[in-house]
Coordinates of N, CA, C and O in Angstrom, one line a residue:
M163 N 110.1 151.0 111.5 CA 110.8 150.5 112.6 C 110.8 151.5 113.8 O 110.9 152.7 113.5
M164 N 110.8 151.0 115.0 CA 110.8 151.9 116.1 C 112.2 152.5 116.4 O 112.3 153.5 117.0
Q165 N 113.3 151.7 116.1 CA 114.6 152.1 116.5 C 115.0 153.3 115.6 O 115.0 153.2 114.4
T166 N 115.4 154.4 116.2 CA 115.8 155.6 115.5 C 117.3 155.7 115.3 O 117.8 156.3 114.4
K167 N 118.1 155.1 116.3 CA 119.5 155.2 116.2 C 120.1 153.8 116.5 O 119.5 153.0 117.2
K168 N 121.2 153.6 116.0 CA 121.9 152.3 116.2 C 122.3 152.1 117.6 O 122.9 153.0 118.2
A169 N 122.0 150.9 118.2 CA 122.4 150.6 119.5 C 123.9 150.4 119.6 O 124.5 149.7 118.7
G170 N 124.5 150.9 120.6 CA 126.0 150.7 120.7 C 126.4 150.5 122.1 O 125.5 150.2 123.0
R171 N 127.6 150.7 122.4 CA 128.1 150.5 123.8 C 127.4 151.3 124.8 O 127.2 151.0 126.0
G172 N 127.0 152.5 124.5 CA 126.4 153.4 125.4 C 124.9 153.2 125.5 O 124.2 153.9 126.3
S173 N 124.3 152.3 124.8 CA 122.9 152.1 124.8 C 122.4 151.4 126.1 O 123.2 150.8 126.8
D174 N 121.1 151.4 126.3 CA 120.6 150.7 127.5 C 120.9 149.2 127.4 O 120.9 148.6 126.3
Q175 N 121.2 148.6 128.6 CA 121.5 147.2 128.6 C 120.5 146.6 129.6 O 120.0 147.2 130.5
F176 N 120.2 145.3 129.3 CA 119.3 144.6 130.2 C 119.7 143.1 130.3 O 119.8 142.4 129.2
P177 N 120.0 142.7 131.5 CA 120.4 141.2 131.6 C 119.1 140.4 131.4 O 118.0 140.8 131.8
L178 N 119.3 139.3 130.7 CA 118.1 138.6 130.2 C 118.3 137.1 130.5 O 119.4 136.5 130.1
R179 N 117.4 136.4 131.1 CA 117.4 135.0 131.2 C 116.6 134.4 130.1 O 115.4 134.8 129.9
L180 N 117.1 133.4 129.5 CA 116.4 132.7 128.4 C 116.1 131.3 128.7 O 116.9 130.6 129.4
P181 N 115.0 130.8 128.3 CA 114.7 129.3 128.5 C 115.8 128.5 127.8 O 116.4 128.9 126.8
D182 N 115.9 127.3 128.3 CA 116.9 126.3 127.7 C 116.6 126.2 126.2 O 115.5 126.0 125.8
G183 N 117.7 126.3 125.4 CA 117.6 126.1 124.0 C 117.3 127.4 123.2 O 117.6 127.4 122.0
M184 N 116.8 128.5 123.9 CA 116.5 129.7 123.1 C 117.7 130.4 122.6 O 117.7 130.9 121.5
R185 N 118.8 130.4 123.4 CA 120.0 131.1 123.0 C 120.5 130.4 121.7 O 120.9 131.2 120.7
D186 N 120.5 129.1 121.6 CA 120.9 128.4 120.4 C 120.0 128.8 119.2 O 120.5 129.0 118.1
A187 N 118.7 128.9 119.5 CA 117.8 129.2 118.4 C 118.0 130.7 117.9 O 118.0 130.9 116.7
I188 N 118.3 131.6 118.8 CA 118.6 133.0 118.4 C 119.9 133.0 117.6 O 120.0 133.7 116.6
K189 N 120.9 132.3 118.1 CA 122.2 132.2 117.4 C 122.0 131.7 116.0 O 122.5 132.3 115.0
A190 N 121.2 130.6 115.8 CA 121.0 130.0 114.5 C 120.3 131.0 113.6 O 120.6 131.2 112.4
A191 N 119.2 131.7 114.1 CA 118.5 132.7 113.4 C 119.3 133.8 113.0 O 119.3 134.3 111.8
A192 N 120.2 134.3 113.9 CA 121.1 135.4 113.6 C 122.1 135.0 112.5 O 122.4 135.8 111.6
E193 N 122.6 133.8 112.5 CA 123.5 133.3 111.5 C 122.8 133.3 110.1 O 123.4 133.7 109.1
I194 N 121.6 132.8 110.1 CA 120.9 132.7 108.8 C 120.6 134.1 108.3 O 120.7 134.3 107.1
S195 N 120.3 135.1 109.1 CA 120.0 136.4 108.6 C 121.2 137.3 108.5 O 121.2 138.4 108.0
G196 N 122.4 136.8 108.9 CA 123.6 137.5 108.8 C 123.7 138.7 109.8 O 124.4 139.7 109.5
R197 N 123.1 138.5 110.9 CA 123.1 139.6 111.9 C 123.7 139.1 113.2 O 123.9 137.9 113.4
S198 N 124.1 140.0 114.1 CA 124.5 139.6 115.4 C 123.3 139.1 116.2 O 122.2 139.4 115.8
M199 N 123.6 138.4 117.3 CA 122.5 137.9 118.1 C 121.7 139.1 118.7 O 120.4 139.1 118.7
N200 N 122.4 140.2 119.1 CA 121.8 141.4 119.6 C 120.8 142.0 118.6 O 119.7 142.3 118.9
V201 N 121.3 142.2 117.4 CA 120.5 142.8 116.3 C 119.3 141.9 116.0 O 118.2 142.4 115.8
E202 N 119.5 140.6 116.0 CA 118.4 139.7 115.7 C 117.3 139.8 116.8 O 116.1 140.0 116.5
I203 N 117.7 139.9 118.0 CA 116.7 140.0 119.1 C 116.0 141.4 119.0 O 114.8 141.4 119.1
V204 N 116.8 142.5 118.8 CA 116.2 143.8 118.7 C 115.2 143.9 117.5 O 114.1 144.4 117.6
S205 N 115.6 143.3 116.4 CA 114.8 143.4 115.2 C 113.5 142.6 115.4 O 112.4 143.1 115.0
R206 N 113.6 141.5 116.1 CA 112.4 140.7 116.3 C 111.4 141.4 117.4 O 110.2 141.4 117.2
L207 N 112.0 142.1 118.3 CA 111.2 142.8 119.3 C 110.5 144.0 118.6 O 109.3 144.2 118.8
E208 N 111.3 144.7 117.8 CA 110.7 145.8 117.0 C 109.5 145.3 116.1 O 108.4 146.0 116.1
A209 N 109.7 144.2 115.5 CA 108.6 143.7 114.6 C 107.4 143.3 115.4 O 106.3 143.5 115.0
S210 N 107.6 142.7 116.6 CA 106.5 142.3 117.4 C 105.7 143.6 117.9 O 104.5 143.5 117.9
F211 N 106.4 144.7 118.2 CA 105.6 145.9 118.6 C 104.9 146.4 117.4 O 103.8 146.9 117.5
S212 N 105.5 146.4 116.2 CA 104.8 146.9 115.0 C 103.6 146.0 114.7 O 102.5 146.5 114.4
N213 N 103.7 144.7 114.8 CA 102.6 143.8 114.6 C 101.5 144.1 115.7 O 100.3 144.0 115.3
A214 N 101.9 144.3 116.9 CA 100.9 144.6 117.9 C 100.1 145.8 117.6 O 98.9 145.9 117.8
E215 N 100.7 146.9 117.1 CA 100.0 148.1 116.7 C 99.1 147.8 115.6 O 97.9 148.3 115.6
L216 N 99.5 147.0 114.6 CA 98.6 146.7 113.5 C 97.4 145.8 114.0 O 96.3 146.1 113.6
E217 N 97.7 144.9 114.9 CA 96.6 144.1 115.4 C 95.6 144.9 116.2 O 94.4 144.7 116.1
D218 N 96.1 145.9 116.9 CA 95.2 146.9 117.7 C 94.3 147.6 116.7 O 93.1 147.8 116.9
A219 N 94.9 148.1 115.6 CA 94.1 148.8 114.6 C 93.1 147.9 113.9 O 91.9 148.3 113.7
E220 N 93.5 146.7 113.6 CA 92.5 145.7 113.0 C 91.4 145.4 114.0 O 90.3 145.3 113.6
R221 N 91.8 145.2 115.3 CA 90.8 144.9 116.3 C 89.7 146.1 116.4 O 88.5 145.8 116.4
R222 N 90.2 147.3 116.4 CA 89.3 148.5 116.5 C 88.4 148.5 115.2 O 87.2 148.8 115.3
D223 N 89.0 148.2 114.1 CA 88.2 148.1 112.8 C 87.1 147.1 112.9 O 86.0 147.3 112.5
Y224 N 87.5 145.9 113.4 CA 86.5 144.8 113.5 C 85.4 145.2 114.5 O 84.2 144.9 114.3
E225 N 85.8 145.8 115.6 CA 84.8 146.2 116.6 C 83.8 147.3 116.0 O 82.6 147.2 116.3
R226 N 84.4 148.2 115.2 CA 83.5 149.2 114.5 C 82.6 148.5 113.6 O 81.4 148.8 113.6
R227 N 83.1 147.5 112.8 CA 82.2 146.8 111.9 C 81.1 146.0 112.6 O 80.0 145.9 112.1
I228 N 81.5 145.4 113.7 CA 80.5 144.7 114.5 C 79.4 145.6 115.0 O 78.2 145.3 115.0
R229 N 79.8 146.8 115.5 CA 78.8 147.8 115.9 C 77.9 148.2 114.8 O 76.7 148.3 115.0
V230 N 78.4 148.4 113.6 CA 77.6 148.7 112.4 C 76.6 147.6 112.1 O 75.4 147.8 111.9
L231 N 77.1 146.3 112.1 CA 76.3 145.2 111.9 C 75.1 145.1 112.9 O 74.0 144.8 112.5
L232 N 75.5 145.2 114.1 CA 74.5 145.2 115.2 C 73.4 146.3 115.0 O 72.2 146.1 115.2
D233 N 73.9 147.5 114.7 CA 73.0 148.6 114.5 C 72.1 148.3 113.3 O 70.9 148.5 113.3
N234 N 72.7 147.7 112.2 CA 71.8 147.4 111.0 C 70.8 146.3 111.4 O 69.7 146.3 110.9
E235 N 71.2 145.3 112.2 CA 70.3 144.3 112.6 C 69.1 144.9 113.4 O 68.0 144.5 113.1
A236 N 69.4 145.8 114.3 CA 68.3 146.5 115.0 C 67.4 147.2 114.1 O 66.2 147.2 114.2
R237 N 68.0 147.9 113.1 CA 67.1 148.7 112.2 C 66.3 147.7 111.3 O 65.1 148.0 111.1
M238 N 66.9 146.6 110.9 CA 66.1 145.6 110.1 C 64.9 145.1 111.0 O 63.8 144.9 110.4
K239 N 65.2 144.8 112.2 CA 64.1 144.3 113.1 C 62.9 145.3 113.1 O 61.8 145.0 113.1
D240 N 63.3 146.6 113.2 CA 62.3 147.7 113.2 C 61.5 147.7 111.9 O 60.3 147.8 111.9
Y241 N 62.2 147.6 110.8 CA 61.6 147.5 109.5 C 60.6 146.4 109.4 O 59.4 146.6 109.0
F242 N 61.0 145.2 109.9 CA 60.1 144.0 109.8 C 58.9 144.2 110.8 O 57.8 143.8 110.4
K243 N 59.2 144.7 111.9 CA 58.1 144.9 112.9 C 57.1 145.9 112.3 O 55.9 145.7 112.4
D244 N 57.6 147.0 111.7 CA 56.6 148.0 111.1 C 55.9 147.4 110.0 O 54.7 147.6 109.8
A245 N 56.6 146.6 109.1 CA 55.9 146.0 108.0 C 54.8 145.0 108.5 O 53.7 144.9 107.9
L246 N 55.2 144.2 109.5 CA 54.2 143.2 110.1 C 53.0 144.0 110.6 O 51.8 143.5 110.4
N247 N 53.2 145.1 111.3 CA 52.1 145.9 111.8 C 51.2 146.4 110.7 O 50.0 146.4 110.8
A248 N 51.8 146.8 109.6 CA 51.1 147.3 108.5 C 50.3 146.1 107.9 O 49.1 146.3 107.5
L249 N 50.8 145.0 107.8 CA 50.1 143.8 107.3 C 48.9 143.4 108.2 O 47.9 143.1 107.7
T250 N 49.1 143.5 109.5 CA 48.0 143.1 110.4 C 46.9 144.1 110.3 O 45.7 143.8 110.6
R251 N 47.2 145.4 109.9 CA 46.2 146.4 109.7 C 45.5 146.2 108.3 O 44.6 147.0 107.9
G252 N 46.1 145.3 107.5 CA 45.6 145.0 106.1 C 46.1 146.0 105.1 O 45.6 146.1 104.0
D253 N 47.2 146.6 105.4 CA 47.8 147.6 104.5 C 49.1 147.0 103.8 O 50.2 147.3 104.2
A254 N 48.9 146.1 102.9 CA 50.0 145.4 102.2 C 50.9 146.4 101.4 O 52.1 146.2 101.3
E255 N 50.3 147.5 100.9 CA 51.1 148.4 100.1 C 52.0 149.2 101.1 O 53.2 149.4 100.7
K256 N 51.6 149.5 102.2 CA 52.5 150.2 103.2 C 53.6 149.3 103.6 O 54.8 149.7 103.8
A257 N 53.3 148.0 103.9 CA 54.3 147.0 104.2 C 55.3 146.9 103.1 O 56.5 146.8 103.4
Q258 N 54.9 146.9 101.9 CA 55.8 146.8 100.8 C 56.7 148.0 100.7 O 57.9 148.0 100.5
Q259 N 56.1 149.2 101.0 CA 56.9 150.5 101.0 C 58.0 150.4 102.1 O 59.1 150.9 102.0
I260 N 57.6 149.9 103.3 CA 58.5 149.8 104.4 C 59.7 148.9 104.1 O 60.8 149.2 104.4
L261 N 59.4 147.8 103.4 CA 60.4 146.8 103.1 C 61.2 147.1 101.9 O 62.3 146.4 101.6
A262 N 60.8 148.1 101.1 CA 61.5 148.4 99.8 C 63.0 148.6 100.0 O 63.8 148.2 99.2
P263 N 63.4 149.4 101.0 CA 64.9 149.6 101.2 C 65.7 148.3 101.4 O 66.9 148.3 101.2
L264 N 65.0 147.2 101.8 CA 65.7 146.0 102.1 C 65.7 145.1 100.8 O 66.2 143.9 100.9
A265 N 65.3 145.5 99.7 CA 65.2 144.7 98.5 C 66.5 144.1 98.0 O 66.5 143.0 97.5
W266 N 67.6 144.8 98.3 CA 68.9 144.3 97.9 C 69.2 143.0 98.5 O 70.1 142.2 98.1
Y267 N 68.6 142.6 99.7 CA 68.8 141.4 100.4 C 68.2 140.2 99.6 O 68.6 139.0 99.8
E268 N 67.4 140.4 98.6 CA 66.7 139.4 97.9 C 67.6 138.7 96.9 O 67.3 137.6 96.4
R269 N 68.8 139.2 96.5 CA 69.6 138.6 95.5 C 70.1 137.3 96.0 O 70.3 137.1 97.2
P270 N 70.3 136.3 95.1 CA 70.7 135.0 95.6 C 72.1 135.0 96.2 O 73.0 135.8 95.7
A271 N 72.4 134.3 97.2 CA 73.7 134.3 97.8 C 74.8 133.8 96.9 O 75.9 134.3 97.0
A272 N 74.5 133.0 95.9 CA 75.5 132.5 95.0 C 76.1 133.6 94.2 O 77.2 133.6 93.7
D273 N 75.3 134.7 94.0 CA 75.8 135.9 93.2 C 76.7 136.8 94.0 O 77.3 137.7 93.5
D274 N 76.7 136.6 95.3 CA 77.5 137.5 96.2 C 78.9 136.9 96.4 O 79.1 136.0 97.2
N275 N 79.9 137.5 95.7 CA 81.2 137.0 95.8 C 82.0 137.8 96.8 O 83.1 137.5 97.1
S276 N 81.3 138.8 97.4 CA 82.0 139.7 98.4 C 82.2 138.9 99.8 O 83.0 139.4 100.6
N277 N 81.6 137.8 100.0 CA 81.7 137.1 101.2 C 82.8 136.0 101.2 O 83.0 135.3 102.1
E278 N 83.5 135.9 100.1 CA 84.6 134.9 100.0 C 85.7 135.3 100.8 O 86.1 136.5 100.9
L279 N 86.4 134.3 101.4 CA 87.5 134.6 102.3 C 88.8 134.7 101.4 O 88.9 134.1 100.3
G280 N 89.7 135.5 101.9 CA 91.0 135.6 101.2 C 91.1 136.8 100.4 O 91.3 137.6 99.8

């Protein structure tokens, strides 16, 4: 949690306008959680900031993974281009050597459980 000390009378205050019905929703949520309206609001704000930090970290991780995938795609294109050039020169053995590092792609997709969601 971001809050390091309990908010009290000497804490920062901020007048806030709420849309119609939101005060009642906050009051109901506070009653359910056994907290004051103020603590309910502060707790929810803190949680939203924590979630935003996690979302930023996840976004950076996804961006890194996408860069890796794009880099791998470019490398694969080079492998295939080099293998095709070897084949056009009549050197099937060289083409096979070039494509050997990609052999793991040959396994059936049904055997790959790493792509399942969840």
